[in-house]
């Protein structure tokens, strides 16, 4: 899942960051449950979700090579969040 997020007013450690796209790799039984986990974790990290951008189910065969390490880590930890931040415009 990919979410478009912005920092909350509590987020003090990001200086000039205006927002981010976060890719969520979550091991669970349903997409609904994955969405619930992602939203809870993102909010606990002091980010506000603007919208969910993309949802897809992946496996070892369908994952892109440059993202395989995140997929493999999620198999161990059950969740991995990768933030791609962008600065103030």
Coordinates of C-alpha atoms in Angstrom, one line a residue:
X1 CA 0.0 0.0 0.0
X2 CA 1.1 3.5 -0.7
X3 CA -0.1 6.5 1.2
X4 CA 0.4 10.3 0.7
X5 CA 1.0 11.8 4.1
X6 CA 2.0 15.1 5.7
X7 CA 3.7 15.6 9.1
X8 CA 1.5 16.5 12.0
X9 CA 2.3 19.5 14.2
X10 CA 3.8 17.0 16.7
X11 CA 6.5 15.9 14.1
X12 CA 9.5 18.1 15.1
X13 CA 12.4 16.1 13.6
X14 CA 11.8 16.7 9.9
X15 CA 12.7 20.4 9.4
X16 CA 11.6 21.4 5.8
X17 CA 9.6 18.3 4.9
X18 CA 6.2 19.2 3.5
X19 CA 5.0 15.6 2.9
X20 CA 5.9 12.1 1.9
X21 CA 4.7 9.0 0.1
X22 CA 5.0 5.9 2.3
X23 CA 5.2 2.4 0.9
X24 CA 3.8 -0.1 3.4
X25 CA 4.8 -3.8 3.2
X26 CA 2.5 -5.6 5.6
X27 CA 2.0 -9.4 6.1
X28 CA -1.6 -10.1 7.1
X29 CA -4.6 -12.1 5.9
X30 CA -6.6 -9.4 4.3
X31 CA -6.2 -6.0 2.6
X32 CA -8.7 -4.5 5.0
X33 CA -6.5 -5.6 8.0
X34 CA -3.4 -4.3 6.2
X35 CA -5.0 -0.9 5.7
X36 CA -6.0 -0.8 9.4
X37 CA -2.4 -1.7 10.5
X38 CA -0.8 0.8 8.1
X39 CA -3.1 3.7 9.2
X40 CA -2.5 3.0 12.9
X41 CA 1.3 2.8 12.5
X42 CA 1.5 5.9 10.3
X43 CA -0.5 8.0 12.7
X44 CA 1.6 6.7 15.6
X45 CA 4.7 8.0 13.8
X46 CA 3.0 11.5 13.8
X47 CA 2.0 11.6 10.1
X48 CA -1.4 12.6 8.8
X49 CA -2.8 10.5 5.9
X50 CA -4.0 12.6 3.0
X51 CA -5.0 9.7 0.9
X52 CA -4.3 6.1 0.1
X53 CA -2.7 6.1 -3.4
X54 CA -2.3 2.5 -4.3
X55 CA -3.0 -1.0 -3.1
X56 CA -1.6 -4.3 -4.4
X57 CA -0.9 -7.7 -3.2
X58 CA 2.7 -8.9 -3.9
X59 CA 4.7 -12.1 -3.6
X60 CA 8.3 -13.1 -4.3
X61 CA 7.6 -13.5 -8.0
X62 CA 5.8 -10.1 -8.5
X63 CA 8.0 -7.8 -6.4
X64 CA 10.4 -5.5 -8.2
X65 CA 14.1 -6.3 -7.6
X66 CA 14.8 -2.9 -6.1
X67 CA 12.1 -3.4 -3.5
X68 CA 12.8 -7.1 -2.7
X69 CA 14.7 -6.2 0.5
X70 CA 11.6 -4.5 1.9
X71 CA 9.4 -7.4 1.0
X72 CA 11.9 -9.9 2.6
X73 CA 12.2 -7.8 5.8
X74 CA 8.4 -7.7 6.0
X75 CA 8.3 -11.5 6.0
X76 CA 10.4 -11.3 9.1
X77 CA 9.0 -8.2 10.9
X78 CA 5.4 -8.3 9.5
X79 CA 5.6 -4.6 8.7
X80 CA 8.0 -2.3 6.9
X81 CA 7.4 1.4 6.1
X82 CA 9.5 3.2 3.6
X83 CA 9.1 7.0 3.5
X84 CA 9.9 9.1 0.4
X85 CA 9.8 12.7 1.7
X86 CA 9.7 15.9 -0.3
X87 CA 10.6 19.4 0.8
X88 CA 8.5 22.6 1.2
X89 CA 7.4 23.8 -2.3

